[in-house]
mmCIF file of C-alpha atoms and ligand atoms in Angstrom:
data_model
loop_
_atom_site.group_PDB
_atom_site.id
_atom_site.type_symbol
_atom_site.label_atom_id
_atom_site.label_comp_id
_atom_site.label_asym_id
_atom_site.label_seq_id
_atom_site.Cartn_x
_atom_site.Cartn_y
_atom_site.Cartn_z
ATOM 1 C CA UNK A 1 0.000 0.000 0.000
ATOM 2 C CA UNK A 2 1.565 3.694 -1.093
ATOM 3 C CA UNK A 3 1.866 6.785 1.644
ATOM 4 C CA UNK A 4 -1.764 7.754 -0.705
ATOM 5 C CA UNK A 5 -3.584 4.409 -0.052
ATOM 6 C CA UNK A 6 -2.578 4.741 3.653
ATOM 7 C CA UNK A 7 -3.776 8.260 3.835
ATOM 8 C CA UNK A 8 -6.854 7.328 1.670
ATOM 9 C CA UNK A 9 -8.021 4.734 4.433
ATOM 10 C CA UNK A 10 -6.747 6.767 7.399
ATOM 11 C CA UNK A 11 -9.473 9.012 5.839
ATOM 12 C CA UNK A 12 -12.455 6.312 5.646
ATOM 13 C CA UNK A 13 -12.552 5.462 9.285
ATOM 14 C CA UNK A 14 -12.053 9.328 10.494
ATOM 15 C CA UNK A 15 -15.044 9.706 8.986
ATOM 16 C CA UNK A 16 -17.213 6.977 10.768
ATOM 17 C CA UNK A 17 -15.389 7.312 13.931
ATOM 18 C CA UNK A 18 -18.715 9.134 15.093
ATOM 19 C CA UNK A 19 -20.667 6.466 14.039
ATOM 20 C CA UNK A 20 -18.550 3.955 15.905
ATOM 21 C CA UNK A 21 -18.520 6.216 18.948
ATOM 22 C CA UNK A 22 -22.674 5.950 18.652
ATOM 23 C CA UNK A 23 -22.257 2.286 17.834
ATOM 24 C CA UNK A 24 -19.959 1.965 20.975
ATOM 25 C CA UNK A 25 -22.558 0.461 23.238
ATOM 26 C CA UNK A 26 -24.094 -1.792 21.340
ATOM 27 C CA UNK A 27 -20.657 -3.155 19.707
ATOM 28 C CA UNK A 28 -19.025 -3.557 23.366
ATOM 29 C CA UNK A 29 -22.183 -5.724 24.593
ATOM 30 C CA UNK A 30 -22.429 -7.829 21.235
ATOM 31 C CA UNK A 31 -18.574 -8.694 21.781
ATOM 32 C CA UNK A 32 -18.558 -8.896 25.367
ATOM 33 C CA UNK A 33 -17.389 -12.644 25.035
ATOM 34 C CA UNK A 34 -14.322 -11.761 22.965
ATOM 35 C CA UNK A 35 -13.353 -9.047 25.135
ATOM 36 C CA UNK A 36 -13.784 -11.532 27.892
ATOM 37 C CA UNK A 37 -11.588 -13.796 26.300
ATOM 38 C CA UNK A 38 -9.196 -11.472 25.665
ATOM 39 C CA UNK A 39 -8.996 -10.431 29.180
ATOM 40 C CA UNK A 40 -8.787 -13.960 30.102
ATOM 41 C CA UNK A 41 -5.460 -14.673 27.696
ATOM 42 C CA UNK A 42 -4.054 -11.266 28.597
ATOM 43 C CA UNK A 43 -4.026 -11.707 32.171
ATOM 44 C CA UNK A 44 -3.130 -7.893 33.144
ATOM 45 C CA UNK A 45 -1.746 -7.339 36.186
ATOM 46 C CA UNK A 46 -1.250 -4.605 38.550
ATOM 47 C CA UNK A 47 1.724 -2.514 37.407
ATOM 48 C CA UNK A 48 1.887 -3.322 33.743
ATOM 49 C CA UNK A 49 2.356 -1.297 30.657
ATOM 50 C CA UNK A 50 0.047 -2.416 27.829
ATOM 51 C CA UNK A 51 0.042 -1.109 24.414
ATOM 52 C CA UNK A 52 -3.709 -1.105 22.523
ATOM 53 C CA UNK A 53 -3.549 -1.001 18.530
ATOM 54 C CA UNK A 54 -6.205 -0.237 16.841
ATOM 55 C CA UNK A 55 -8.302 0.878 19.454
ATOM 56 C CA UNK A 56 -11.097 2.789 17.609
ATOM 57 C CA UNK A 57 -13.525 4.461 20.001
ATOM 58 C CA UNK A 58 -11.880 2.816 22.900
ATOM 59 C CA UNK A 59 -13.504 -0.188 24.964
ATOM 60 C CA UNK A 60 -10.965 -2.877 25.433
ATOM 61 C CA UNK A 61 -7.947 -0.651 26.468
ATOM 62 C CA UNK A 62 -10.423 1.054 29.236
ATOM 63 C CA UNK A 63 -11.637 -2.247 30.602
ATOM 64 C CA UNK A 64 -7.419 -3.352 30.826
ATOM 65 C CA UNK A 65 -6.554 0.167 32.678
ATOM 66 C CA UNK A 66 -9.025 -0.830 34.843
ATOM 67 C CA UNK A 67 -7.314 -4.478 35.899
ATOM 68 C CA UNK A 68 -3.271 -2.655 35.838
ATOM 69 C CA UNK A 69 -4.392 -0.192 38.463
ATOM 70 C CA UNK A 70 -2.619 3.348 39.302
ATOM 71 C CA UNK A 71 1.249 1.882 39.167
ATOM 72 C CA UNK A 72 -0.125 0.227 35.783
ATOM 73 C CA UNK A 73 -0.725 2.375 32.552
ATOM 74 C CA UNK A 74 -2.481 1.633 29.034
ATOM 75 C CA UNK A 75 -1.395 3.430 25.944
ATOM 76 C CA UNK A 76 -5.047 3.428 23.947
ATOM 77 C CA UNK A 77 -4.392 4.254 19.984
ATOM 78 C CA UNK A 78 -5.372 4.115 16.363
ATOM 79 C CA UNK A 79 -4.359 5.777 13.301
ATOM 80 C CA UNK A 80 -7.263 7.349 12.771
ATOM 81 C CA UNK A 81 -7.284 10.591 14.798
ATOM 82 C CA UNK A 82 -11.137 11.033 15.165
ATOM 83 C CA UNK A 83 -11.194 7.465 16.584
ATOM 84 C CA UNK A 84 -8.245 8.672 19.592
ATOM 85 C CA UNK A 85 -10.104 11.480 19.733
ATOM 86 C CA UNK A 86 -12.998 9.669 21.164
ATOM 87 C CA UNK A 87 -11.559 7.183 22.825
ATOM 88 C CA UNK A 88 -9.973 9.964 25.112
ATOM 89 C CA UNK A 89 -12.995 11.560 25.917
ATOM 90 C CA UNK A 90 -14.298 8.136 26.826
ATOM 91 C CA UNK A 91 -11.608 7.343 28.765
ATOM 92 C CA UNK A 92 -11.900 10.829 30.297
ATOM 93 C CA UNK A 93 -15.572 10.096 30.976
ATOM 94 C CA UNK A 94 -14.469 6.933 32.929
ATOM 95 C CA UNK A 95 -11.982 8.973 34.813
ATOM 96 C CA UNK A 96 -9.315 6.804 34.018
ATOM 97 C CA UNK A 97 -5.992 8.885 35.239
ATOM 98 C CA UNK A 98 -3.870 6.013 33.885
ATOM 99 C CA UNK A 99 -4.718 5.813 30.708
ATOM 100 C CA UNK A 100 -3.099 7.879 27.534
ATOM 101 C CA UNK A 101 -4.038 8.303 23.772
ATOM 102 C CA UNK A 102 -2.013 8.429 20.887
ATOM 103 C CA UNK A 103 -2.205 8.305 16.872
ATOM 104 C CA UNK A 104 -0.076 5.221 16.254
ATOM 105 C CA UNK A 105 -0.056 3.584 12.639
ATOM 106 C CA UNK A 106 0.306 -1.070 13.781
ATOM 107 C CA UNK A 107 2.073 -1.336 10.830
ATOM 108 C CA UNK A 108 4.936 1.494 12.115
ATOM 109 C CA UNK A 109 4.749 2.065 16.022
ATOM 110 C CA UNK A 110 7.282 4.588 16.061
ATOM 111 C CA UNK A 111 7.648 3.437 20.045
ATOM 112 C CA UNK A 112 10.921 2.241 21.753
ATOM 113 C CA UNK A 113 11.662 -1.091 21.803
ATOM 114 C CA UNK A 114 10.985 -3.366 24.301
ATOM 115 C CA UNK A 115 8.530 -0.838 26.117
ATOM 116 C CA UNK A 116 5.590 -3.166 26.695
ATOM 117 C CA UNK A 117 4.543 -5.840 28.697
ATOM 118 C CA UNK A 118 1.568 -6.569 26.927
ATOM 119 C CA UNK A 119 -0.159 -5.746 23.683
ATOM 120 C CA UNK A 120 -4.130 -5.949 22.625
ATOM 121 C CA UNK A 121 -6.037 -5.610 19.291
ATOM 122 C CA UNK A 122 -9.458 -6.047 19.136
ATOM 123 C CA UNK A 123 -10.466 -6.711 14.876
ATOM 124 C CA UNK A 124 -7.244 -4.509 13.938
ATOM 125 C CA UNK A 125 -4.861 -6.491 12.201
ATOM 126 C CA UNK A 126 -6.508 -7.733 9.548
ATOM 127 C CA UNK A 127 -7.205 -3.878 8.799
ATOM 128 C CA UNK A 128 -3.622 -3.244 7.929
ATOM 129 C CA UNK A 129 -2.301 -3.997 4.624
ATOM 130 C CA UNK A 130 0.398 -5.888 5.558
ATOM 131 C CA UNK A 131 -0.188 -7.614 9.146
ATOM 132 C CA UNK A 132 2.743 -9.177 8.839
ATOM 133 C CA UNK A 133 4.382 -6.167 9.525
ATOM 134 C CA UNK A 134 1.949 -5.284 12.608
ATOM 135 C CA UNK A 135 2.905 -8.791 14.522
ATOM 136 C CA UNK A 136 6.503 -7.393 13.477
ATOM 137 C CA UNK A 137 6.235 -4.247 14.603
ATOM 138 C CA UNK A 138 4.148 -5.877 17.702
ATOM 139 C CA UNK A 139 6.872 -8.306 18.772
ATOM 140 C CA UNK A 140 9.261 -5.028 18.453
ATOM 141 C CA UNK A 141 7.753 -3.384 21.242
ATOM 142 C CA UNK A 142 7.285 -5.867 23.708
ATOM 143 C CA UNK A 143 9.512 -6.369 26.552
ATOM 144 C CA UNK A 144 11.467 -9.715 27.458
ATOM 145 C CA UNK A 145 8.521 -12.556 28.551
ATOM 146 C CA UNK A 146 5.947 -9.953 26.826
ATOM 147 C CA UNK A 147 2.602 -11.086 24.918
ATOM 148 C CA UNK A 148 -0.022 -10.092 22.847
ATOM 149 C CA UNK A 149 -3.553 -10.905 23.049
ATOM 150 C CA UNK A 150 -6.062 -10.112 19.882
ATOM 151 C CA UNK A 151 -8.921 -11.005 18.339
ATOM 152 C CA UNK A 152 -10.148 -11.495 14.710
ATOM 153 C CA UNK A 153 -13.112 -12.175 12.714
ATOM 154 C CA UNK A 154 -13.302 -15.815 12.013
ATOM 155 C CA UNK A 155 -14.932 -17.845 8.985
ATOM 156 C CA UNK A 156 -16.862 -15.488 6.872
ATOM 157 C CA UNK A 157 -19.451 -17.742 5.550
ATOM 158 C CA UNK A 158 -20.616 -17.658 9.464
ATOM 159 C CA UNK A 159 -20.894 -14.010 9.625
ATOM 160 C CA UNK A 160 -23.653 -12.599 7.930
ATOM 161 C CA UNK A 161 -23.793 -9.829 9.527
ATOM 162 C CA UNK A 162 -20.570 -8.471 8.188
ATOM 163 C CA UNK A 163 -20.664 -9.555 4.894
ATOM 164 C CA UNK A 164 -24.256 -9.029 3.815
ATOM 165 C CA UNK A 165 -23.786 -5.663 3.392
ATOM 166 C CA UNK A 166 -21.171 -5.737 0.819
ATOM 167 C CA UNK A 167 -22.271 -8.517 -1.436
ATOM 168 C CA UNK A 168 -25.360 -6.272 -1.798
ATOM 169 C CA UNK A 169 -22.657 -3.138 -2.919
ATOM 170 C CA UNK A 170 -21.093 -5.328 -4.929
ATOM 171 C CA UNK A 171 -24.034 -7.456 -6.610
ATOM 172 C CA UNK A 172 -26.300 -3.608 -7.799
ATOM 173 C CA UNK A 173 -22.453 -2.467 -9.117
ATOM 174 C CA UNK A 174 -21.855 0.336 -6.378
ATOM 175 C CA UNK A 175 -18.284 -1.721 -5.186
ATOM 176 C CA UNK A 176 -16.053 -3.691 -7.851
ATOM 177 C CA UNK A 177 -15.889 -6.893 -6.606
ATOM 178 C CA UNK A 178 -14.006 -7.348 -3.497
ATOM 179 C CA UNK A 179 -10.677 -8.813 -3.406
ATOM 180 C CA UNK A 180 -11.353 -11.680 -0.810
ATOM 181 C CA UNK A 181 -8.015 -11.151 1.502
ATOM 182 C CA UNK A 182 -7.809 -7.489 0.889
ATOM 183 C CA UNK A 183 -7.811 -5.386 4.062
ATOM 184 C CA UNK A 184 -10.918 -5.725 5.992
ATOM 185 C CA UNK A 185 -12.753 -7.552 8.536
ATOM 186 C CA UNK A 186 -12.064 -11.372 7.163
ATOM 187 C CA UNK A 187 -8.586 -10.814 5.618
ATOM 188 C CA UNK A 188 -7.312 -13.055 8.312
ATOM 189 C CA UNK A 189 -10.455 -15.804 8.624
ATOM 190 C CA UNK A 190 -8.582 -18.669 7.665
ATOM 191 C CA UNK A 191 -6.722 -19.828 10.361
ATOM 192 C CA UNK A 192 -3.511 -20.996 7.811
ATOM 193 C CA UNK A 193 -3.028 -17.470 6.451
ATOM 194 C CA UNK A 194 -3.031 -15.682 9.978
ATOM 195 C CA UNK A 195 -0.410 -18.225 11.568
ATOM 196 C CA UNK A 196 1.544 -17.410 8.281
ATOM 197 C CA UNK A 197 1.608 -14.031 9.336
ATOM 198 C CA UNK A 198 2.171 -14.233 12.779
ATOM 199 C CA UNK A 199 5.059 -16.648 12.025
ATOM 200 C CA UNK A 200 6.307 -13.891 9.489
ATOM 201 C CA UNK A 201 6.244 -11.580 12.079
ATOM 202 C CA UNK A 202 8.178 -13.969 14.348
ATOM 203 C CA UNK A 203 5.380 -14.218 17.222
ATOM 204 C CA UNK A 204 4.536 -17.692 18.139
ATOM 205 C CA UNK A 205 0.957 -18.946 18.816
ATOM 206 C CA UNK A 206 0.074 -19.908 22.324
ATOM 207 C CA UNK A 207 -3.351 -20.226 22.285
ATOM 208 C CA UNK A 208 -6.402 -19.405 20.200
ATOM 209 C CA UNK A 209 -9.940 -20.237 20.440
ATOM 210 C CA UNK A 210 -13.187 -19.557 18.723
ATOM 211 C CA UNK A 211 -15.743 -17.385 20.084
ATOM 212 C CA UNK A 212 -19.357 -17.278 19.550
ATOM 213 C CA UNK A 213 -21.244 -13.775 19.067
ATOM 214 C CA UNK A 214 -24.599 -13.150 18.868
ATOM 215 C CA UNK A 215 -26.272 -9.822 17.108
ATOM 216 C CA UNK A 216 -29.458 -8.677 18.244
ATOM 217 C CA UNK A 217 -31.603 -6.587 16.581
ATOM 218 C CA UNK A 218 -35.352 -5.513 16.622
ATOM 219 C CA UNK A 219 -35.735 -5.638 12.980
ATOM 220 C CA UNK A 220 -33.588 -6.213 10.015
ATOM 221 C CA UNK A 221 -33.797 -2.208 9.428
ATOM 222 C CA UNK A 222 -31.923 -1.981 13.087
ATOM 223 C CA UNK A 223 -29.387 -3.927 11.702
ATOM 224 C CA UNK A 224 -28.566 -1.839 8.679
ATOM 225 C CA UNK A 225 -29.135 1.844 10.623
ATOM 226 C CA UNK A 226 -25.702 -0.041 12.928
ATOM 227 C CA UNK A 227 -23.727 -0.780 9.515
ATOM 228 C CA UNK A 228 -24.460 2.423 7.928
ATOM 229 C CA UNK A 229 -22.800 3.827 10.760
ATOM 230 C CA UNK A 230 -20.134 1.409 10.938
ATOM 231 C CA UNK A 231 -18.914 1.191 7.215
ATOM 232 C CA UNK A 232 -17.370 4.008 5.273
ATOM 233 C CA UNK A 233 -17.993 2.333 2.193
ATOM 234 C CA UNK A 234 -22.190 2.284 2.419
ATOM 235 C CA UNK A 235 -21.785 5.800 4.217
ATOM 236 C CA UNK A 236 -20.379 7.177 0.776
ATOM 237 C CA UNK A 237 -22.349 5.419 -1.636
ATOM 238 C CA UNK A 238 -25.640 6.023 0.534
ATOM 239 C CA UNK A 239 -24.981 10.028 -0.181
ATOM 240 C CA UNK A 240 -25.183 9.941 -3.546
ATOM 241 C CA UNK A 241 -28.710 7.545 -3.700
ATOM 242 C CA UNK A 242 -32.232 8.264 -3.625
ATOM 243 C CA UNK A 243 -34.350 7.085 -1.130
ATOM 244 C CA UNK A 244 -36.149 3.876 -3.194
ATOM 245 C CA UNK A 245 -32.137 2.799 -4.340
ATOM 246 C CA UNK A 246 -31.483 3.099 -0.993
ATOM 247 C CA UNK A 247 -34.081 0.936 -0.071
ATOM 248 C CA UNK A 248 -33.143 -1.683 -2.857
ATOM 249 C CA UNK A 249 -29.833 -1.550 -1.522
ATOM 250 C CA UNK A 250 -30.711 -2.187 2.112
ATOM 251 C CA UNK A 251 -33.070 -5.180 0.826
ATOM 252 C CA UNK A 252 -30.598 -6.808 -1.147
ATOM 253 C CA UNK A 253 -28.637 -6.636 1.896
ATOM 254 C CA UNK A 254 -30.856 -7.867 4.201
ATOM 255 C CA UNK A 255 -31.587 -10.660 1.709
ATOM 256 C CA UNK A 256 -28.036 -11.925 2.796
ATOM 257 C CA UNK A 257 -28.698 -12.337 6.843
ATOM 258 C CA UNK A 258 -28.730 -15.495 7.932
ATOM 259 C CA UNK A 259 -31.382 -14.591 11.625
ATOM 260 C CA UNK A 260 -33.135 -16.380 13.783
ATOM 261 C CA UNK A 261 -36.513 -15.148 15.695
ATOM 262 C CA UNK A 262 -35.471 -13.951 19.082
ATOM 263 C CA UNK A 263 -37.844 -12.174 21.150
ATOM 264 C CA UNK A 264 -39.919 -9.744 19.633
ATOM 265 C CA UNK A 265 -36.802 -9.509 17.528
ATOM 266 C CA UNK A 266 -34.118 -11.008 14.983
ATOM 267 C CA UNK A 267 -30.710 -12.810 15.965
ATOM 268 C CA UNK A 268 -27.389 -13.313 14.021
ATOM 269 C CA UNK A 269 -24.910 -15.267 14.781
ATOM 270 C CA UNK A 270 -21.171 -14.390 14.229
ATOM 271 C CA UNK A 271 -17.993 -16.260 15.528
ATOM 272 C CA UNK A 272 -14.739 -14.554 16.195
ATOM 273 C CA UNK A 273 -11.123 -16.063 16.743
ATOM 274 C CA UNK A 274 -9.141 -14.573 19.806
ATOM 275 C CA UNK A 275 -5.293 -15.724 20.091
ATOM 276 C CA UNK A 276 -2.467 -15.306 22.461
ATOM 277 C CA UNK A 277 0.710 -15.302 21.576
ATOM 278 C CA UNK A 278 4.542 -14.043 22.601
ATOM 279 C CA UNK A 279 7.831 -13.448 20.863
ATOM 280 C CA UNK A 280 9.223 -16.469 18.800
ATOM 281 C CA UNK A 281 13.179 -17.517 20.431
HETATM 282 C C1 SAM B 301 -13.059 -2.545 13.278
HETATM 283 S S1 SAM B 301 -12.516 -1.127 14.129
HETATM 284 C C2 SAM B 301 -12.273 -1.842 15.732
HETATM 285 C C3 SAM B 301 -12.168 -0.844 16.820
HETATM 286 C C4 SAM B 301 -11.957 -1.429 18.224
HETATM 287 N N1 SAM B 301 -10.711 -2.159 18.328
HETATM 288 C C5 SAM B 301 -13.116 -2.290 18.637
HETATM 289 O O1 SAM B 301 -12.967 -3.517 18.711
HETATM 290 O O2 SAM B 301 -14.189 -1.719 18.923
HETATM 291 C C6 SAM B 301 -10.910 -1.012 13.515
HETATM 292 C C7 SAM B 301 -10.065 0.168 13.935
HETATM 293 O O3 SAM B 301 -8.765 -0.047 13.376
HETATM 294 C C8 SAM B 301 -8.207 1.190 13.004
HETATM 295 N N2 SAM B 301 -7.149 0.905 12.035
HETATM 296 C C9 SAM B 301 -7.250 0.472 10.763
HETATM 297 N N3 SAM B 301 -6.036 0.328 10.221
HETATM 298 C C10 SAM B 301 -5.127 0.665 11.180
HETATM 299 C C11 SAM B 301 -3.711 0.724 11.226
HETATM 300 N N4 SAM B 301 -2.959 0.432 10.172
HETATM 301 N N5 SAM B 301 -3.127 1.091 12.390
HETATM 302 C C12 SAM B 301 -3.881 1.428 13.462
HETATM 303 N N6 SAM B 301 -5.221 1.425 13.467
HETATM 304 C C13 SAM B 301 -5.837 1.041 12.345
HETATM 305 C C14 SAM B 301 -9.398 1.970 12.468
HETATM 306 O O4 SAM B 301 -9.179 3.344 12.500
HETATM 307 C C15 SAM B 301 -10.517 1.513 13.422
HETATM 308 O O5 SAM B 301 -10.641 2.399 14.502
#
């Protein structure tokens, strides 16, 4: 990817970072297990000094500041600045004295060496263009005996509810077809291509596991108001559409979902992959 293409998708999630920050909520409940998980592999303890990557509008780093304590710290970035921007206020909102924000690109950390005890990435890595050169640049800044803890979306074909939305942009012409391991959320789904990388960026696995989401919704419509929020690529087509291509659009979409009746409302399921693992010999 070129300084321009870097630049070009710095810009795309600046400009939803307000929709994530509205989305916050809803997103931190849905993936409550992962974060869980996370937690769980992480282990933070009092004292520590944990780097986030990709932190958007900030939920995982603010739950870890909370486990390190005062003589602990967490270092909560992104490379988008509208997305540090928000998580500061949130972690200003939380009161969180031991918490700091930065703009920090994963694939060039620009951080001494050997500054962190830990590292966390909630559905970052398989963002950057080259996530080989995040674990790289990941393994560079963790100290001796450090670790890294992130999660993933796993299998696409059991995640409707990220990839309905695009098949629909892509099937009425607004999106060329998508390259399947370009960056975005299922670049790294198959488990064979995301221990090549990690291996490439000489971190070695320690464990991973699967773990089940489930979206709920009142209505399929529900569901699309959260990804039209979420996605910079139906934000900027949506501005250009009138309300009944719009409305094909969304169906289309919609057609895609694989729900079940919950409640008064829908369910989809979604399954994520969470992994720990620590600097290769
Ligand atoms: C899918 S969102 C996830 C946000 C947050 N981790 C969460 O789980 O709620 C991905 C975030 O990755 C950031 N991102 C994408 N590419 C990045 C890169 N190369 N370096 C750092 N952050 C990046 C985006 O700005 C966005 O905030």
């Amino acid at each position: 990817m070129t300084a321009s293409e870097v630049e070009e998708s710095r810009r795309r999630w600046d400009s939803v970072a307000v929709g994530w920050a509205r989305q916050r909520d809803r997103f931190a409940e849905t993936v409550a297990p992962v974060t869980d998980a996370l937690l769980a592999l992480l282990e933070p303890r009092a004292g520590e000094r944990i780097l986030e990557l990709a932190a958007g509008p900030g939920d995982l780093g603010l739950r870890v500041a909370q486990r390190v304590g005062d003589t602990g710290s967490v270092l909560v970035t992104d490379f988008a600045p509208e997305m540090v921007a928000a998580s500061r206020s949130r972690a200003a909102e939380l009161g969180l004295a031991n918490v700091e924000t930065a703009v920090v690109d994963g694939q060039a950390i620009g951080l001494p060496s050997g500054s962190f005890d830990g590292v966390v990435c909630r559905f970052g890595y398989m963002l950057m263009p080259e996530p080989v050169h995040g674990f790289a640049e990941t393994r560079r800044v963790l100290c001796e005996g450090g670790r890294v803890a992130f999660a993933v979306w796993g299998d696409r074909r059991l995640n409707s509810w990220g990839t309905a939305a695009t098949r629909a942009l892509v099937d009425l012409g607004y999106l060329e077809g998508v390259e399947p391991y370009a960056p975005g959320p299922f670049a790294l789904d198959e488990p064979e291509r995301l221990l090549a990388a990690l291996d490439g960026g000489r971190l070695e696995l320690d464990r991973v596991e699967d773990v089940a989401v489930v979206w709920r919704f009142s209505s399929p419509g529900a569901w699309w108001e959260m990804m039209c929020d979420l996605s910079s690529h139906l934000t900027e087509t949506l501005d250009d559409l009138a309300d009944d291509a719009i409305e094909a659009l969304r169906d289309r979409a919609a057609s895609y979902l694989v729900t079940h009746k919950e409640g008064d409302g829908i369910a989809i399921d979604g399954v994520a992959r969470v992994l720990l693992a620590r600097p290769a010999p």
